[in-house]
Every structure is written in C-alpha cells, then in structure tokens.
Short mmCIF file of N, CA and C in Angstrom, two decimals:
data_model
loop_
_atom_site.label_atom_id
_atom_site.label_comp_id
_atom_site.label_asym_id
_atom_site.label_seq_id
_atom_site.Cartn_x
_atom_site.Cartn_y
_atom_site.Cartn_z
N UNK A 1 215.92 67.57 190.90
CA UNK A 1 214.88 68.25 191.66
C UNK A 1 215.35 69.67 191.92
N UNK A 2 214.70 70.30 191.58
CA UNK A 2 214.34 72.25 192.13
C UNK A 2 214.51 72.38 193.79
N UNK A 3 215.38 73.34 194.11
CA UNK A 3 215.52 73.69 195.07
C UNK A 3 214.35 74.64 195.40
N UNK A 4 213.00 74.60 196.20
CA UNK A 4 212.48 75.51 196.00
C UNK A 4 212.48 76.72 197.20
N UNK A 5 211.98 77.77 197.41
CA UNK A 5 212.55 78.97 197.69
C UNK A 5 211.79 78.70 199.22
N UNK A 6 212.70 78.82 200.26
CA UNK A 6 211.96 78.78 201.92
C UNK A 6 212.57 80.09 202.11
N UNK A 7 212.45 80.76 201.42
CA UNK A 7 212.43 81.86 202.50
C UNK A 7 211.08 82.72 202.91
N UNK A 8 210.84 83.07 204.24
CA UNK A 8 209.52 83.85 204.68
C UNK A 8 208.76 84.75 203.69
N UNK A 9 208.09 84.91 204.02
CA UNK A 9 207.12 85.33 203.44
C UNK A 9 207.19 87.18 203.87
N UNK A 10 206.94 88.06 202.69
CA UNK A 10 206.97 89.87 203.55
C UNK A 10 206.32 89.83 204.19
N UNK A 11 206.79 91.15 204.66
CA UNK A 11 205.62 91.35 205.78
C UNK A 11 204.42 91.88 205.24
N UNK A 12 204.22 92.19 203.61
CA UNK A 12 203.16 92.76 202.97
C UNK A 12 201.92 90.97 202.65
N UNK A 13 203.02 90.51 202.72
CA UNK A 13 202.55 89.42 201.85
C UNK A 13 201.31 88.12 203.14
N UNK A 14 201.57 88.71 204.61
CA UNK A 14 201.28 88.05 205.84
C UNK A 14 199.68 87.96 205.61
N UNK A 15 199.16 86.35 205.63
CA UNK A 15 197.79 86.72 206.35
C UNK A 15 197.58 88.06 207.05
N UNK A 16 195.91 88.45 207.20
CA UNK A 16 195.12 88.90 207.89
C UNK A 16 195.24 88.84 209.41
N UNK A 17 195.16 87.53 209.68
CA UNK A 17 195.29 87.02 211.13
C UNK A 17 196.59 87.29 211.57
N UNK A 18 196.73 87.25 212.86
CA UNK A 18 197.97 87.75 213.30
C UNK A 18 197.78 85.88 214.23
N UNK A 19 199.43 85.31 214.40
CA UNK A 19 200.10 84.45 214.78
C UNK A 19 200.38 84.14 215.61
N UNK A 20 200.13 83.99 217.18
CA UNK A 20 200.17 83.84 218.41
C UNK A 20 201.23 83.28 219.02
N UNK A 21 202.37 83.41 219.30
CA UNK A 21 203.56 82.87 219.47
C UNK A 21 203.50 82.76 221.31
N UNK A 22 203.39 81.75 221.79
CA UNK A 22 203.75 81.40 223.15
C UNK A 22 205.05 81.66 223.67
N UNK A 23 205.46 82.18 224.95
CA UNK A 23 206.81 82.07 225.80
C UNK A 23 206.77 80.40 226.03
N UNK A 24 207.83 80.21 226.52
CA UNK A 24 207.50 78.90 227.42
C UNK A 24 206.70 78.75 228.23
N UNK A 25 207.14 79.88 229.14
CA UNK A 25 206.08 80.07 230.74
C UNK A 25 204.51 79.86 229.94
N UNK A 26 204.21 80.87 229.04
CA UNK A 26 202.88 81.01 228.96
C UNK A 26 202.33 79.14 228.48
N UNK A 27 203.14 78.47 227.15
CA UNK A 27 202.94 77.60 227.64
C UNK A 27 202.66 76.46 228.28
N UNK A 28 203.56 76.74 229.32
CA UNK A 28 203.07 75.74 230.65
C UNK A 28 201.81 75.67 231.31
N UNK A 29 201.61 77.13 231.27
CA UNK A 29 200.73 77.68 231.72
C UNK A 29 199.36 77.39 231.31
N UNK A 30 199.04 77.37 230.06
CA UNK A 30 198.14 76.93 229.14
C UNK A 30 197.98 75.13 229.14
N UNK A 31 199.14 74.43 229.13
CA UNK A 31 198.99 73.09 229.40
C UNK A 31 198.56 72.94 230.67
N UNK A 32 198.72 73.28 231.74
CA UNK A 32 198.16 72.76 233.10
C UNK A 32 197.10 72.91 233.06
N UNK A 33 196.67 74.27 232.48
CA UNK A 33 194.78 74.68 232.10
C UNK A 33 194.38 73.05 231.40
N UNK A 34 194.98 73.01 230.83
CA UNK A 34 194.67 72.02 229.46
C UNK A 34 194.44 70.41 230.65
N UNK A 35 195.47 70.36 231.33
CA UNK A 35 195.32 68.79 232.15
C UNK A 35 194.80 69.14 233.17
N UNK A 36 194.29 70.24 233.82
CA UNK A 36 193.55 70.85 234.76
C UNK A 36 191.89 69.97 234.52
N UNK A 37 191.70 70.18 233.19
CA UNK A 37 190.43 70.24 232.43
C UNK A 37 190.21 69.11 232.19
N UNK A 38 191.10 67.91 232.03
CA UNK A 38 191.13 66.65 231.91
C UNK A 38 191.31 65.83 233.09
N UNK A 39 191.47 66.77 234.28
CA UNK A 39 191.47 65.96 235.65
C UNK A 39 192.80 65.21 235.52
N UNK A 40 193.71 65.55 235.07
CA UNK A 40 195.40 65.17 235.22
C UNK A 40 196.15 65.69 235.84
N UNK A 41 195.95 65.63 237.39
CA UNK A 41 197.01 66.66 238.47
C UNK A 41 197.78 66.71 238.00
N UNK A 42 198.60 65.42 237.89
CA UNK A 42 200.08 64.84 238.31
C UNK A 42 200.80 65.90 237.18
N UNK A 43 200.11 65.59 235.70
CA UNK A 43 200.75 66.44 234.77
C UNK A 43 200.95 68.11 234.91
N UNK A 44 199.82 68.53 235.24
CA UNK A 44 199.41 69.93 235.88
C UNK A 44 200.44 70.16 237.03
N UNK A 45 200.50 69.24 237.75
CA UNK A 45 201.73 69.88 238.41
C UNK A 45 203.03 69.76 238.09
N UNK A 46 203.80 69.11 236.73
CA UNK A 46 204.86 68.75 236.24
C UNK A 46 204.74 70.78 235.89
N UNK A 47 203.65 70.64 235.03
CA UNK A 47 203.69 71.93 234.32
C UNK A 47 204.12 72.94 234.75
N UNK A 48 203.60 72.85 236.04
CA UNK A 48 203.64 74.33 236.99
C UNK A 48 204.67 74.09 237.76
N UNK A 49 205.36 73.19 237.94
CA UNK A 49 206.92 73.26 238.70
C UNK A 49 207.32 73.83 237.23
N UNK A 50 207.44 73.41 236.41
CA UNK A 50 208.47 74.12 234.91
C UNK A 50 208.76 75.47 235.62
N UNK A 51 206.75 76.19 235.42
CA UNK A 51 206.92 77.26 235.62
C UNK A 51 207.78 78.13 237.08
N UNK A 52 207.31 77.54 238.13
CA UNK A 52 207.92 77.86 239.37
C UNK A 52 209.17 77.84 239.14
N UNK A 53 209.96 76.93 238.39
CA UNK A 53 211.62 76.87 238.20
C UNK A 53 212.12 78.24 238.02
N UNK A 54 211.47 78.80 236.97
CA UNK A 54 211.43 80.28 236.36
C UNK A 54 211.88 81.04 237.21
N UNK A 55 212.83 81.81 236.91
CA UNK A 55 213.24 82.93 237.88
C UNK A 55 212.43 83.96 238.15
N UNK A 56 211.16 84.86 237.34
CA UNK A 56 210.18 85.29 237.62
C UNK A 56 209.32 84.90 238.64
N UNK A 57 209.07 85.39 239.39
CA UNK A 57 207.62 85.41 240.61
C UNK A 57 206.57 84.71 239.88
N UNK A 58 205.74 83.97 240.49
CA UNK A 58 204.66 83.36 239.84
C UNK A 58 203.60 84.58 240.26
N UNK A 59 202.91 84.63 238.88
CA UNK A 59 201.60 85.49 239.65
C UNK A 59 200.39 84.97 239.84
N UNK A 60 199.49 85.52 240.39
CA UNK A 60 198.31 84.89 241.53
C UNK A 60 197.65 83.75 240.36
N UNK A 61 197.66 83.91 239.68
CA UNK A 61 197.14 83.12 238.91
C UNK A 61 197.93 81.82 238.40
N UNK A 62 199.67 81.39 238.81
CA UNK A 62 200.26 80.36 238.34
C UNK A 62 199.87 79.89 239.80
N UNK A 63 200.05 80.72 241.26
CA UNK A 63 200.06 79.95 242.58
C UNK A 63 198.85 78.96 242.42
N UNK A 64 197.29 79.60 242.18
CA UNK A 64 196.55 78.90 242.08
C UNK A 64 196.40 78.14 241.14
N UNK A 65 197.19 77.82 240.10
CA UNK A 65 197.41 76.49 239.47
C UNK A 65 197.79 75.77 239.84
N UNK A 66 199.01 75.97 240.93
CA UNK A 66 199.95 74.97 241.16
C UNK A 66 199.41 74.51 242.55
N UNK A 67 198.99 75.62 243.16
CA UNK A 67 198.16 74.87 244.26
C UNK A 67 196.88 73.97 244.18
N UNK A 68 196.29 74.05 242.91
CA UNK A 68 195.33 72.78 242.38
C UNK A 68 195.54 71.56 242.28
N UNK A 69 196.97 72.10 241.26
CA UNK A 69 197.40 71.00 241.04
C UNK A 69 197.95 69.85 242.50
N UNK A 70 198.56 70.51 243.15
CA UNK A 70 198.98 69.48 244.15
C UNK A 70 198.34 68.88 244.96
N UNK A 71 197.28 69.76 245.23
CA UNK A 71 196.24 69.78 246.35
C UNK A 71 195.18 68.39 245.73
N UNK A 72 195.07 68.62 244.19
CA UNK A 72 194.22 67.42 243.75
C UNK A 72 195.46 65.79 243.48
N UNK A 73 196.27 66.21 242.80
CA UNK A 73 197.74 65.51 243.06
C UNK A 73 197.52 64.10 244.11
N UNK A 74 197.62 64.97 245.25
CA UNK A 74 197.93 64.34 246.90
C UNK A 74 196.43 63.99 247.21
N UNK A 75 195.22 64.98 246.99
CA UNK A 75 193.91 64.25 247.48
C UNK A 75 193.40 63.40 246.91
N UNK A 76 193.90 62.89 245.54
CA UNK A 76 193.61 61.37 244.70
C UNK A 76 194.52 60.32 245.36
N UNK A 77 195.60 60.74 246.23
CA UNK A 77 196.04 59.75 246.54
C UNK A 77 195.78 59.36 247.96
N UNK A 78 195.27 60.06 248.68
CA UNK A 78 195.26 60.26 249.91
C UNK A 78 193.55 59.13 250.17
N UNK A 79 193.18 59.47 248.86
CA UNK A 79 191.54 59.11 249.01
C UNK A 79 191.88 57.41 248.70
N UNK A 80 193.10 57.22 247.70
CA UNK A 80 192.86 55.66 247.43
C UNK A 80 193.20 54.49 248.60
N UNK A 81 194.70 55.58 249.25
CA UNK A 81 195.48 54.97 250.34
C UNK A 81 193.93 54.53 251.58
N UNK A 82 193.26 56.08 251.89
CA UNK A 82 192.14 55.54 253.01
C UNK A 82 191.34 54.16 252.07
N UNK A 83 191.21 53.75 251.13
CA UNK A 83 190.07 53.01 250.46
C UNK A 83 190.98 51.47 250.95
N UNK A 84 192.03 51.53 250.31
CA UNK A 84 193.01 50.25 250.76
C UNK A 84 193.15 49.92 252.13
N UNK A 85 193.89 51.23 253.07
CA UNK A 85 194.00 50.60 254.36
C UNK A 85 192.46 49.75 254.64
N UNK A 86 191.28 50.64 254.50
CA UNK A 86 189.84 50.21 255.09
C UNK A 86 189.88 48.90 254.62
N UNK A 87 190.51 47.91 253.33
CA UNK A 87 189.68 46.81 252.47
C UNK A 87 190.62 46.06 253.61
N UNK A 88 192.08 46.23 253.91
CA UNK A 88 192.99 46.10 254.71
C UNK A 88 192.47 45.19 256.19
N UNK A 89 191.71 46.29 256.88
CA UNK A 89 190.94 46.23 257.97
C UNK A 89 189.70 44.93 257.67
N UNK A 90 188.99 45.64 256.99
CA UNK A 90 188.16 44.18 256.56
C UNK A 90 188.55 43.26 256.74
N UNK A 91 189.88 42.68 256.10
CA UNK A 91 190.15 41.85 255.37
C UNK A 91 191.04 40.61 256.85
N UNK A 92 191.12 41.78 257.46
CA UNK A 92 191.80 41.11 259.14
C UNK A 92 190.84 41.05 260.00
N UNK A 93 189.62 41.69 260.06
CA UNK A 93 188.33 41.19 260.54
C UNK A 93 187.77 40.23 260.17
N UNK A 94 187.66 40.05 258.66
CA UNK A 94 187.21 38.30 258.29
C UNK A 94 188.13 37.44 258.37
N UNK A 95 189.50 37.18 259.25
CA UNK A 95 190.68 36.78 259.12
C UNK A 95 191.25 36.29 258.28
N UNK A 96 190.75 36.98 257.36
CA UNK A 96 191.72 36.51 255.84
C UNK A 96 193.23 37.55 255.77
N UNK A 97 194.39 37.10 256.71
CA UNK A 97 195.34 37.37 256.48
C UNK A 97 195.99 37.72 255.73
N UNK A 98 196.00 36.62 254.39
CA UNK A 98 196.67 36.86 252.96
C UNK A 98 196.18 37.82 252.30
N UNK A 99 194.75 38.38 252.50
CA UNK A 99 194.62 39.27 251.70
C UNK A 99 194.36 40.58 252.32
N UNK A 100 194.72 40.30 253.81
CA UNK A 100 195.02 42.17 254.29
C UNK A 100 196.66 41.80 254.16
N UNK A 101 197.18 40.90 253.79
CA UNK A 101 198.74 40.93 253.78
C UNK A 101 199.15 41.78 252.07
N UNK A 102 198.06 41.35 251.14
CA UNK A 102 198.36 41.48 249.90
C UNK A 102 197.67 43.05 249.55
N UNK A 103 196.65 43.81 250.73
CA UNK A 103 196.09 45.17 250.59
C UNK A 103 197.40 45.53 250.84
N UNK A 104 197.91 45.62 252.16
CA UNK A 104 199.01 46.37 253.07
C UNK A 104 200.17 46.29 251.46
N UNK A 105 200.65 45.45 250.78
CA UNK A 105 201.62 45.42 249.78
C UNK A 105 200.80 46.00 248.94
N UNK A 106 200.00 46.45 248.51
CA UNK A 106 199.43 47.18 247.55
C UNK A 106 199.92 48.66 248.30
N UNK A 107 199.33 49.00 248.52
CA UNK A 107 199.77 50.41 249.57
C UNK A 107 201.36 50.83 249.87
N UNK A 108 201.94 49.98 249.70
CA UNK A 108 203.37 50.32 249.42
C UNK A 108 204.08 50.35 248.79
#
C-alpha cells in the first residue's frame, strides 16, 4: 500500500469559505446556548462553570448564561421537591403511612 500524501493543503489551494475554529471558552459557550435550547440546565450549567473556571472575567453575556442555567437548574428541582412533599401530606391525611413514608424516601 501507497503512503499517501497528508500534508495540508496551500493556502492558494483553500476553499472559498473560510473555517471557523472555536476557543474552548467560545465553545462552552455555544454548548450551553445549545442545552439552553433543549431545556438541559444541569448541562448548561456544567458548561458555564468550564467557562467561569477561566481565568478571564465572564462577560455580561456568560453571567447571564450561567445565571439561567442555575436559576432553571435549582427551579426544576425546587418545583418537584414542593410536588412530593404535597403527595407526602396527602398521603398522611388519608393515613396511608407507608406511602407518605415511601414520598418522604423519594425526596431524599
């Protein structure tokens, strides 16, 4: 078998289009958009801690990612915890014990 030739291509020889090369930061940045859009806090905020790690300042535009992200993060969870304690409550009002015993272990 032929070794065949990898080396790049000139610079005469380059597509038309020019090649878009991402930093990291940028992206992270672009993925949180991306799980932002898919309603995936948790990931969105993996993303945007990356970025926060960064020794660069976040600018107004990573804060309000990352503050989405957490803010939706914590209010998906905040909303399921109130849904459980309430079935919880029910569930010791119809005195069915075992199963505000088995909400309360869900919740933890």
């Amino acid at each position: 078998i032929l070794a065949q030739d990898c080396s790049f291509p000139s610079a005469l020889s380059r597509p038309s289009h020019q090649v878009l090369v991402m930093t990291n930061r940028e992206q992270d940045v672009y993925f949180a958009k991306l799980a932002e859009q898919a309603e995936r806090y948790d990931e969105m905020a993996e993303y945007m801690q990356r970025v926060g790690e960064q020794p660069a300042e976040l600018s107004v535009e990573e804060r309000n990612l990352l503050s989405v992200a957490y803010k939706n993060a914590v209010g998906s969870r905040r909303a399921a915890w109130r849904i459980i304690t309430s079935v919880e409550q029910k569930e010791k009002t119809k005195g069915n014990e075992q199963q505000a015993t088995y909400a309360r272990g869900y919740v933890a």
